Amino acid sequence: MPSPEPTVSTTNLAEQLVRLTRRMHRAQKHHLEHLDLAFTPAQSRLLRIVGHYGDTPPRMADLAERLEVVPRAVTTLVDALEDRGAVRRVPDPASRRVIRIELTDTGRSTLRVLRSARRAAAEEILAPLTAEQREVLGGLLSTLVDGPGAAQ
């Protein structure tokens, strides 16, 4: 059975989400301009993901799965971040065939700066909203990102 044609409002919402994402990236980039941190959105996301793993650095396959990309794409991202001193490849103590990716001190510092810029960009974009509107928006976004029931 063919899927129904998108309604004008659905098409409009999709366009608004894309525009909001682009606006967020531009605002974050603006907050980073003076710091000479020209990371791509994909590199920034990879740093955030590696940072979430804590004490056990992720394998390349873990990163590919989280990013929903092929492993080769992760290799390219890791190579670029390794060249910048933000991550390093380390052997897995349990298996010599497994390589894990961990943040360096530079990577942790960079991640703090990126998070700060992201918060500042979000604050700038969300400034016109009241606290109640922000709460509603957060709940709606949680439902869209994580599925029904996630915001509760």
PDB file of N, CA and C in Angstrom, residues 5 13 22 30 38 41 45 55 61-62 85 97 104 110 117-118 121 125 128-129:
ATOM      1  N   GLU A   5       0.356  10.871   0.674  1.00  0.00           N
ATOM      2  CA  GLU A   5       1.113  12.067   0.316  1.00  0.00           C
ATOM      3  C   GLU A   5       1.283  12.945   1.551  1.00  0.00           C
ATOM      4  N   LEU A  13       6.703  21.534   8.244  1.00  0.00           N
ATOM      5  CA  LEU A  13       7.412  21.172   9.466  1.00  0.00           C
ATOM      6  C   LEU A  13       8.785  20.584   9.144  1.00  0.00           C
ATOM      7  N   ARG A  22      20.126  23.904  10.591  1.00  0.00           N
ATOM      8  CA  ARG A  22      21.151  24.754   9.943  1.00  0.00           C
ATOM      9  C   ARG A  22      21.430  26.003  10.784  1.00  0.00           C
ATOM     10  N   HIS A  30      29.420  30.324  14.866  1.00  0.00           N
ATOM     11  CA  HIS A  30      29.686  31.720  15.224  1.00  0.00           C
ATOM     12  C   HIS A  30      30.337  31.817  16.603  1.00  0.00           C
ATOM     13  N   ALA A  38      37.720  24.716  13.920  1.00  0.00           N
ATOM     14  CA  ALA A  38      36.913  24.448  12.731  1.00  0.00           C
ATOM     15  C   ALA A  38      36.629  22.958  12.595  1.00  0.00           C
ATOM     16  N   PRO A  41      30.460  19.295  11.715  1.00  0.00           N
ATOM     17  CA  PRO A  41      29.432  18.747  12.608  1.00  0.00           C
ATOM     18  C   PRO A  41      29.652  17.248  12.879  1.00  0.00           C
ATOM     19  N   ARG A  45      30.264  15.629  16.521  1.00  0.00           N
ATOM     20  CA  ARG A  45      29.390  14.553  17.015  1.00  0.00           C
ATOM     21  C   ARG A  45      30.217  13.353  17.454  1.00  0.00           C
ATOM     22  N   ASP A  55      34.928   5.524  30.916  1.00  0.00           N
ATOM     23  CA  ASP A  55      36.166   4.793  31.193  1.00  0.00           C
ATOM     24  C   ASP A  55      36.532   3.740  30.160  1.00  0.00           C
ATOM     25  N   ALA A  61      33.719  -0.061  15.556  1.00  0.00           N
ATOM     26  CA  ALA A  61      32.398  -0.598  15.217  1.00  0.00           C
ATOM     27  C   ALA A  61      31.312   0.032  16.082  1.00  0.00           C
ATOM     28  N   ASP A  62      31.616   0.303  17.355  1.00  0.00           N
ATOM     29  CA  ASP A  62      30.653   0.973  18.239  1.00  0.00           C
ATOM     30  C   ASP A  62      30.323   2.360  17.698  1.00  0.00           C
ATOM     31  N   GLY A  85      44.996  15.810  17.172  1.00  0.00           N
ATOM     32  CA  GLY A  85      45.369  15.519  18.551  1.00  0.00           C
ATOM     33  C   GLY A  85      44.198  15.382  19.506  1.00  0.00           C
ATOM     34  N   ARG A  97      43.358  -7.659  18.494  1.00  0.00           N
ATOM     35  CA  ARG A  97      42.780  -7.302  17.198  1.00  0.00           C
ATOM     36  C   ARG A  97      41.842  -6.107  17.287  1.00  0.00           C
ATOM     37  N   THR A 104      41.948  12.448  23.974  1.00  0.00           N
ATOM     38  CA  THR A 104      43.188  12.933  24.574  1.00  0.00           C
ATOM     39  C   THR A 104      42.820  14.109  25.472  1.00  0.00           C
ATOM     40  N   THR A 110      38.694  20.323  24.023  1.00  0.00           N
ATOM     41  CA  THR A 110      37.917  20.714  22.841  1.00  0.00           C
ATOM     42  C   THR A 110      36.447  20.405  23.046  1.00  0.00           C
ATOM     43  N   ALA A 117      29.852  26.148  23.391  1.00  0.00           N
ATOM     44  CA  ALA A 117      29.361  26.844  22.194  1.00  0.00           C
ATOM     45  C   ALA A 117      27.971  26.353  21.821  1.00  0.00           C
ATOM     46  N   ARG A 118      27.732  25.065  21.972  1.00  0.00           N
ATOM     47  CA  ARG A 118      26.416  24.501  21.653  1.00  0.00           C
ATOM     48  C   ARG A 118      25.360  25.061  22.614  1.00  0.00           C
ATOM     49  N   ALA A 121      24.687  28.665  21.688  1.00  0.00           N
ATOM     50  CA  ALA A 121      23.894  28.733  20.462  1.00  0.00           C
ATOM     51  C   ALA A 121      22.438  28.394  20.749  1.00  0.00           C
ATOM     52  N   ILE A 125      19.094  30.798  20.304  1.00  0.00           N
ATOM     53  CA  ILE A 125      17.962  30.409  19.471  1.00  0.00           C
ATOM     54  C   ILE A 125      16.673  30.308  20.287  1.00  0.00           C
ATOM     55  N   PRO A 128      13.644  33.609  22.523  1.00  0.00           N
ATOM     56  CA  PRO A 128      12.269  34.139  22.427  1.00  0.00           C
ATOM     57  C   PRO A 128      11.213  33.292  23.142  1.00  0.00           C
ATOM     58  N   LEU A 129      11.547  32.081  23.547  1.00  0.00           N
ATOM     59  CA  LEU A 129      10.567  31.186  24.166  1.00  0.00           C
ATOM     60  C   LEU A 129      10.517  31.379  25.675  1.00  0.00           C
TER      61      LEU A 129
END
